[in-house]
Coordinates of C-alpha atoms in Angstrom, one line a residue:
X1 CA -68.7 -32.0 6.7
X2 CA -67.1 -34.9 9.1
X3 CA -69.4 -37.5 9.8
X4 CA -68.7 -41.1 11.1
X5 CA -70.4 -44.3 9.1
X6 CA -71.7 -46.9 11.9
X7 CA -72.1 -50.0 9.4
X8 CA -71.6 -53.2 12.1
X9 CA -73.3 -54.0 15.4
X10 CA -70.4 -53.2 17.4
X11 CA -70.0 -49.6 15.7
X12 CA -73.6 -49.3 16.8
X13 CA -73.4 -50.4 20.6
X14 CA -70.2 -48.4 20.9
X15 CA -72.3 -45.1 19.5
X16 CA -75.7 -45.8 21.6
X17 CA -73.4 -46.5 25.1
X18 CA -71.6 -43.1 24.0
X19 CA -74.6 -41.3 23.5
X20 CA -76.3 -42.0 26.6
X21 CA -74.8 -38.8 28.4
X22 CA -75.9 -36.4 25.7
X23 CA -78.5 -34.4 27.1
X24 CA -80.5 -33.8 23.5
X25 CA -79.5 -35.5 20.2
X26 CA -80.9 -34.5 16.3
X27 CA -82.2 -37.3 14.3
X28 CA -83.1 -37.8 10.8
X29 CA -84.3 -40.7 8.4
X30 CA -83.6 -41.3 4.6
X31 CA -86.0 -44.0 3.6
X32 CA -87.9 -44.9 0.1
X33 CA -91.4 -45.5 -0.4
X34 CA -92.0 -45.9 -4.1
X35 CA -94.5 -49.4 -4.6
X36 CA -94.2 -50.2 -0.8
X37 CA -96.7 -50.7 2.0
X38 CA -94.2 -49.7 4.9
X39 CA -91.3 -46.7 3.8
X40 CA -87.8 -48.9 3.5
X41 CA -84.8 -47.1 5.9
X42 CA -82.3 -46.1 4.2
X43 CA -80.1 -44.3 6.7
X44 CA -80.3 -43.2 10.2
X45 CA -78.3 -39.9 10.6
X46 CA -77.4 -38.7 14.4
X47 CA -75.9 -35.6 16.5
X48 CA -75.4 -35.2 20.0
X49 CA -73.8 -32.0 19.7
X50 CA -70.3 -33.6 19.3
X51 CA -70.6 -36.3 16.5
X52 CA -72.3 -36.3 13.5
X53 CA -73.2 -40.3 13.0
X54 CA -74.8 -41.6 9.5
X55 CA -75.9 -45.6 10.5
X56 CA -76.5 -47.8 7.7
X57 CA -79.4 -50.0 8.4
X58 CA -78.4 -52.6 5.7
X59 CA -75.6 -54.1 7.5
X60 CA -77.0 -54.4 10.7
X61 CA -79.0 -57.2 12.6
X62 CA -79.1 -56.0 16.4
X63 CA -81.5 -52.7 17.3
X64 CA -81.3 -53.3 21.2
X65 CA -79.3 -50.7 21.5
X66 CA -80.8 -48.1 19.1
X67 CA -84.0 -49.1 20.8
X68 CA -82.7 -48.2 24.2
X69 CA -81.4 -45.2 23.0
X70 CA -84.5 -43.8 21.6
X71 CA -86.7 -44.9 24.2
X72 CA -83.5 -43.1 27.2
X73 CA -86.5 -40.6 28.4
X74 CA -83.3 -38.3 29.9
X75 CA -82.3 -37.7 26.0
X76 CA -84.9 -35.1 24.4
X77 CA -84.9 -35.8 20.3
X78 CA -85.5 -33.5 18.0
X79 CA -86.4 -33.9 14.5
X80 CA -87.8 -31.2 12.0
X81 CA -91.1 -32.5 10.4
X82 CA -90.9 -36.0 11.6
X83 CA -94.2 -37.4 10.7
X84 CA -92.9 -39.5 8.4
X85 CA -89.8 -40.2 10.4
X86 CA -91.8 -41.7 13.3
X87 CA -93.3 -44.0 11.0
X88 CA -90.0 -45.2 9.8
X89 CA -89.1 -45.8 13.9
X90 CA -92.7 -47.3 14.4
X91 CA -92.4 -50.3 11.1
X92 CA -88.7 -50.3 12.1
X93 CA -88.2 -50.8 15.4
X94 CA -92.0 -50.9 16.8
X95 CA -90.9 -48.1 19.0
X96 CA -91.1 -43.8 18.5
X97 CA -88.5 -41.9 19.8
X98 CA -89.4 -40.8 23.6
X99 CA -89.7 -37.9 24.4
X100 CA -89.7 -35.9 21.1
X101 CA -89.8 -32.6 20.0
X102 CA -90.5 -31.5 16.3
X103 CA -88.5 -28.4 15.7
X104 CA -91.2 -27.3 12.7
X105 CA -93.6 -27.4 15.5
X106 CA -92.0 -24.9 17.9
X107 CA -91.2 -22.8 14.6
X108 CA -94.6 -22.8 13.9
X109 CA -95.3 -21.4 17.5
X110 CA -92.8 -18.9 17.6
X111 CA -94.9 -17.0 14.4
X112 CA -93.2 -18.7 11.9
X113 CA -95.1 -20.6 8.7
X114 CA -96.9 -24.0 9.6
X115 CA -95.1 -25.8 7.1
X116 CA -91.6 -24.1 7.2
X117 CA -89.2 -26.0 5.6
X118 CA -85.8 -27.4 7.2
X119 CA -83.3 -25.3 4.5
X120 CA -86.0 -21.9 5.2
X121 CA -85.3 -22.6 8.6
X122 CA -81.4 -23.0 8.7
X123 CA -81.0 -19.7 6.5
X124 CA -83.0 -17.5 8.9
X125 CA -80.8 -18.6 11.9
X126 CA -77.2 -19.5 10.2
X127 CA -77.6 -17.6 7.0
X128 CA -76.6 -20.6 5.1
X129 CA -78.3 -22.0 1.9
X130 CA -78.8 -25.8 2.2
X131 CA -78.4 -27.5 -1.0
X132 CA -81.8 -29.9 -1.0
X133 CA -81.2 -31.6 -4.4
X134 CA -80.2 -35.1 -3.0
X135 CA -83.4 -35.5 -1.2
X136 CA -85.2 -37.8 -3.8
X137 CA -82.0 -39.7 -5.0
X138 CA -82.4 -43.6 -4.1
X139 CA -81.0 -44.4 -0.5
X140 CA -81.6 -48.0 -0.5
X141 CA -78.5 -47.9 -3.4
X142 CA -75.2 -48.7 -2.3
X143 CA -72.7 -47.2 -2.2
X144 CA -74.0 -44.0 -1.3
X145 CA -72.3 -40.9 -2.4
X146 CA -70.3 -38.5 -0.7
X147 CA -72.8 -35.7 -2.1
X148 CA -75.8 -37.6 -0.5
X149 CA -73.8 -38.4 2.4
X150 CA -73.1 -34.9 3.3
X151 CA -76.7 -33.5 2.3
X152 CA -77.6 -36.5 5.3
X153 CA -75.6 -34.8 7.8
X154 CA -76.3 -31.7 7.2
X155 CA -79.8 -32.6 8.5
X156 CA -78.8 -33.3 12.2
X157 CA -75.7 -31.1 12.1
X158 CA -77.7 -27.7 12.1
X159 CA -80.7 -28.9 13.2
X160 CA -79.6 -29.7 16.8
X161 CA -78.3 -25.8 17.8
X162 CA -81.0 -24.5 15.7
X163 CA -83.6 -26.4 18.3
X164 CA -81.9 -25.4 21.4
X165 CA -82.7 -21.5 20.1
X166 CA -86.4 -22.4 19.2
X167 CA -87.1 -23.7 22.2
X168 CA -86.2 -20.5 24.4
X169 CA -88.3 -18.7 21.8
X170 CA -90.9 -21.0 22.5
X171 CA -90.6 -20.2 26.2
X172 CA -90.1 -16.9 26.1
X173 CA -94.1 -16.3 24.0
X174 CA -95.7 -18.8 26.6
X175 CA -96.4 -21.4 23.9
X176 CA -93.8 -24.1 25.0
X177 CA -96.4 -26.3 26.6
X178 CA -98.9 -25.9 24.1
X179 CA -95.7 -26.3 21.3
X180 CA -94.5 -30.3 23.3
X181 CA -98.8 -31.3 23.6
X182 CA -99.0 -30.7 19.9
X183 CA -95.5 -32.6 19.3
X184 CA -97.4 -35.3 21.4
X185 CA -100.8 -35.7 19.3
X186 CA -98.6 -35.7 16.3
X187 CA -97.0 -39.0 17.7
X188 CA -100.3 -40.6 18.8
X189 CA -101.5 -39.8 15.0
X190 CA -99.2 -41.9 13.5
X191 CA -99.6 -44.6 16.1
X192 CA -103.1 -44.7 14.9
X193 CA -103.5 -48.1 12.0
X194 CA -106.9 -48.1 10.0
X195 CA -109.0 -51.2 10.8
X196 CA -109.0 -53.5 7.2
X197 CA -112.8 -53.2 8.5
X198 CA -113.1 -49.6 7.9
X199 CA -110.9 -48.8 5.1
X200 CA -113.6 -48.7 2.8
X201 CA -114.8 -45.5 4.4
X202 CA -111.7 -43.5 3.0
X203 CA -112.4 -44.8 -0.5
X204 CA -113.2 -41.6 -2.5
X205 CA -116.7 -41.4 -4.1
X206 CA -118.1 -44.4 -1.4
X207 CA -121.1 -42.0 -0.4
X208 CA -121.9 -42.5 -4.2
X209 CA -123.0 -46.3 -4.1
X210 CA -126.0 -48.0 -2.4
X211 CA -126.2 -50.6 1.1
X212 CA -125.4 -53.7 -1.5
X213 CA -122.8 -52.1 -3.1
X214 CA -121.4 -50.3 -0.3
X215 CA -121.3 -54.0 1.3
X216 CA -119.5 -55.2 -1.5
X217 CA -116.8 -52.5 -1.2
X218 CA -116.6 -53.1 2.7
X219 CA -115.7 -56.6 1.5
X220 CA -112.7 -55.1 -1.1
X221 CA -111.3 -52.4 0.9
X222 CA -111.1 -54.6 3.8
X223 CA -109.3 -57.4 1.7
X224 CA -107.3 -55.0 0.1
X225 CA -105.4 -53.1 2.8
X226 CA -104.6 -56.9 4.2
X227 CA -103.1 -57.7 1.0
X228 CA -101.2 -54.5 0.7
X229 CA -99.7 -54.9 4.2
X230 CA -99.4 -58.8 4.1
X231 CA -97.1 -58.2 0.7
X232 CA -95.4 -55.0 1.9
X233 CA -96.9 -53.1 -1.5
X234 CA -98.6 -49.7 -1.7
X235 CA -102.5 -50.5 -2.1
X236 CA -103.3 -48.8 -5.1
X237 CA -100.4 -51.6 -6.8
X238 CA -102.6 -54.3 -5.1
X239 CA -105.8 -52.5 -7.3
X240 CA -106.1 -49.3 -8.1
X241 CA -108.7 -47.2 -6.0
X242 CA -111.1 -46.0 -8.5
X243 CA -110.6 -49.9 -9.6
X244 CA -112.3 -51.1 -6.7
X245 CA -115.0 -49.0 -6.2
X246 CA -115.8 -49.4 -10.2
X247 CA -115.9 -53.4 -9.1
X248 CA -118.1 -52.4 -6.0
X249 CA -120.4 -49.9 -8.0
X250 CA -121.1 -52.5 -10.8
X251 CA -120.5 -55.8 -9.1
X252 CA -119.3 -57.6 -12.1
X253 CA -119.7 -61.9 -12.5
X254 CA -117.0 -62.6 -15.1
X255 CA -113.7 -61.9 -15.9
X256 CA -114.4 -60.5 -19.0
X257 CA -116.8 -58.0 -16.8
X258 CA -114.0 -56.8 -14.8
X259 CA -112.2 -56.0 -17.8
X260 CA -114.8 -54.5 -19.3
X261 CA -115.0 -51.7 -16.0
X262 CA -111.4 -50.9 -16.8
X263 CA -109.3 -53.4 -14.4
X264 CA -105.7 -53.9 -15.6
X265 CA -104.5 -57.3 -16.8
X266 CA -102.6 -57.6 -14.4
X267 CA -105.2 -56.9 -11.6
X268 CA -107.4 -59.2 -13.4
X269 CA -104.7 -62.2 -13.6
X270 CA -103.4 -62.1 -10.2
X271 CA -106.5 -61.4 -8.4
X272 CA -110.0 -61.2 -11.1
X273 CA -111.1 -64.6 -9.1
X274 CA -110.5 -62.9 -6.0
X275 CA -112.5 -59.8 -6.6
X276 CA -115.3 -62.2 -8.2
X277 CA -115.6 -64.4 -5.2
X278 CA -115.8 -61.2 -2.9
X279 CA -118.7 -59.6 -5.2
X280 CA -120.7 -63.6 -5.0
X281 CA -120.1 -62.9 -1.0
X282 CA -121.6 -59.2 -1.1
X283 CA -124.3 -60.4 -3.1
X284 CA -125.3 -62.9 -0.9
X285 CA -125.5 -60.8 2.4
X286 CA -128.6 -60.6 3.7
X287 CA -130.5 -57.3 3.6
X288 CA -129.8 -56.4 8.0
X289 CA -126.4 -57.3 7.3
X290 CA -126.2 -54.4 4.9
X291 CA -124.2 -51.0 6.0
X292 CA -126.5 -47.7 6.5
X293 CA -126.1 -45.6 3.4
X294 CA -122.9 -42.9 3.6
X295 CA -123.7 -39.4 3.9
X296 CA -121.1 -37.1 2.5
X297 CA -120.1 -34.4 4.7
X298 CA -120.0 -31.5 2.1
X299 CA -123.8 -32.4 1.3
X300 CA -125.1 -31.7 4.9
X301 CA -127.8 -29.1 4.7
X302 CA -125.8 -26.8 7.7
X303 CA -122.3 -28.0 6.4
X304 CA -121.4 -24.6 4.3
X305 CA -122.7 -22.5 7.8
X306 CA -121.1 -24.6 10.2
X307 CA -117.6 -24.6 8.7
X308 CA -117.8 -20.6 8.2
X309 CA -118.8 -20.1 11.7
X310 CA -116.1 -22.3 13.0
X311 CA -113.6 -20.8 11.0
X312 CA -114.8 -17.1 12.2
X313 CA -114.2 -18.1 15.6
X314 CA -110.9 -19.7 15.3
X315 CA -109.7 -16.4 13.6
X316 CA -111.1 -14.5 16.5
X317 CA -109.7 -16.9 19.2
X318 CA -106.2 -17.0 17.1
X319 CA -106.5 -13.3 17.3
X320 CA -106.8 -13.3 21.1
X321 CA -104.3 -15.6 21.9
X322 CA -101.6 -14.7 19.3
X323 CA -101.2 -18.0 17.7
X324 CA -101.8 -18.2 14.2
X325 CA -105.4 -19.7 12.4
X326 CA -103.6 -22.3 10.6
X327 CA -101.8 -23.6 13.2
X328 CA -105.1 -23.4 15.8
X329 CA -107.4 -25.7 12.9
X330 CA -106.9 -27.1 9.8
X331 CA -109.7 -27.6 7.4
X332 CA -109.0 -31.5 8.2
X333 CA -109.9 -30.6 12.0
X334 CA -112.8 -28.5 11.5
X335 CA -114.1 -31.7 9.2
X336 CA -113.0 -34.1 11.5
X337 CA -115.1 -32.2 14.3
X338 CA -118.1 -32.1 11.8
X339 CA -118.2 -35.7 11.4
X340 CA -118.0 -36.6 15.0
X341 CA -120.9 -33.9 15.7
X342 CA -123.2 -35.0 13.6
X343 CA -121.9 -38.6 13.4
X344 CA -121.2 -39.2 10.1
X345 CA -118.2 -41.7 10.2
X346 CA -116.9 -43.5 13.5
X347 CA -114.3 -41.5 15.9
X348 CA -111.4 -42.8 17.8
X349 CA -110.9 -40.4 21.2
X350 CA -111.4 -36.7 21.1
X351 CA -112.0 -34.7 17.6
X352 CA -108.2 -32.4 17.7
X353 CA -110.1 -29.2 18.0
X354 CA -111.6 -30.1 21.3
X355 CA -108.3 -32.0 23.0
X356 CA -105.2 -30.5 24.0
X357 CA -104.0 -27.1 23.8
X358 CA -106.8 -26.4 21.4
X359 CA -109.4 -27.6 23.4
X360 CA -108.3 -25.3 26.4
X361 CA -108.5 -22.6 23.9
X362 CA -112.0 -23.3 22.2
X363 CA -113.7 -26.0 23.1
X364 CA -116.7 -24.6 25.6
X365 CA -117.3 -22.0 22.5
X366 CA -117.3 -24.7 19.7
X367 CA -119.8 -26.7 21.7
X368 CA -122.1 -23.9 22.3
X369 CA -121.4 -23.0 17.9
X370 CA -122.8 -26.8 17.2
X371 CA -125.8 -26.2 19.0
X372 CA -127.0 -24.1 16.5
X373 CA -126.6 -27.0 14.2
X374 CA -128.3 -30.4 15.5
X375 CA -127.7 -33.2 13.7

């Protein structure tokens, strides 16, 4: 496959100035993510319908003009399951591509599976069979090779006429608006950063421990993800999960206690005083500073009822608007909508099920449902 390597700034402002008259262009990342915080780029790979361009990040100080590029609102991007992707463009260049389109997205919208995979997709519309074997290889190393090079390009190179046909199927069934508002909220998702405040809310088993404890792992969590993002390292390297809530659930006064719940020497030696001085802090809260206990959703009285109901509805308003049930709500939406109803956990904007397209669809008959099950 021919492909051009933009390794300097110059090779990069040439391409971006270039680029500018292409109407659409196909993007992809390579990054790694093994004991990081933030996923390390690897590779940029490009197509404006002309050029196939692979940009090496390493090499290269000056993003203005990537930035402008991706930000040029007269260029539509497409990528094909970019979640991750716009995360690499958000810690890379504090920007997401504008506008965007997520080719899975429209697949999924033109009847095909939610989660249809990139080489599934290129052998339905070119008949050929993508080999996917380079995908995991290590694309901080240098050099890379020509086999990972071309697996790279392969990613824009079909991906770009492959779009331009999923979008007239998109148009043609009526779902095109529905298919960009959806392509939006998956952007605004991964804008969204948890508050080091809150974090210990998504520790599993929280709803387990009592107002002191749950203080204490407040105290952890919050310290934790700071940690974790301050050092650029995944947070279960900084301490394990089930570490920290056996630290909160037993609020240990020693060393020798924290190794005795199971931390790792390591944990213990670079941050056992740490942990201890956090449990002293938690222990010395007053009782109105306390947090109100945790109720786990699953354990609501109406939970099992709610959850059936409002899956027997979206299969009978998928049915009358031909989209499919897993696209219309996930079992993370229905949850999410749960929790906001009956106010179990603290909600940033609109629960997904009510906003967008969705909402248009459902939400007058999901609020008349969750009367039936008051809080």
């Amino acid at each position: 496959m021919n492909y051009q390597m933009i390794t300097t700034n110059d090779e990069l402002a040439s391409l971006c100035d270039v680029t500018c008259d292409a109407p659409a262009i196909a993007l992809d990342t390579e990054f790694v993510r093994t004991r990081t915080y933030y996923p390390q780029l690897g590779l940029i790979q490009m197509y404006d319908g002309k050029n196939v361009s692979l940009i090496d990040p390493l090499g290269i100080t000056d993003w203005a003009p990537m930035r402008a590029l991706l930000l040029n609102t007269a260029i539509t991007k497409y990528l094909h399951a970019g979640s991750e992707d716009l995360e690499v463009f958000l810690n890379t260049f504090g920007i997401m591509p504008e506008p965007l389109i997520d080719t899975q997205i429209l697949a999924a919208f033109a009847g095909r599976p939610l989660s249809w995979g990139f080489a599934a997709m290129v052998e339905e519309y070119t008949g050929l069979a993508i080999d996917k074997s380079e995908s995991r290889t290590d694309w901080l190393a240098r050099p890379l090779t020509e086999r990972q090079l071309d697996y790279a390009a392969a990613d824009v190179f079909y991906l770009l006429p492959i779009a331009g046909q999923l979008m007239k199927e998109a148009e043609a069934s009526g779902w095109l608006p529905a298919a960009l508002n959806e392509c939006r909220m998956t952007q605004l998702r991964r804008q969204e950063t948890t508050d080091p405040k809150e974090a210990w809310r998504d520790i599993s088993n929280a709803w387990q421990l009592r107002t002191r404890q749950l203080a204490c792992l407040q105290l952890l969590a919050d310290w934790r993800l700071r940690k974790a993002r301050e050092r650029d390292l995944a947070v279960n390297f900084v301490v394990r999960e089930e570490h920290l809530w056996a630290v909160a659930r037993y609020m240990p006064g020693s060393l020798g206690e924290l190794d005795s719940i199971g931390l790792s020497g390591s944990e213990i030696r670079f941050h056992g005083k740490t942990l201890l001085a956090l449990v002293e802090k938690a222990q010395a809260l007053p009782e109105e500073a306390l947090p109100q206990p945790l109720l786990n959703l699953m354990d609501m009285p109406g939970y099992r009822k709610a959850f059936k109901a409002i899956k027997a509805l979206v299969q009978e308003v998928a049915a009358e608007s031909k989209v499919s049930a897993e696209l219309l709500a996930s079992r993370r939406q229905i949850n999410q909508l749960l929790n906001a109803h009956w106010k179990l956990k603290p909600q940033n904007g609109t629960p997904e099920l009510m906003a967008g397209w969705r909402g248009e669809l459902m939400a007058d008959r999901l609020n008349t449902l969750l009367e039936a099950y008051p809080q």
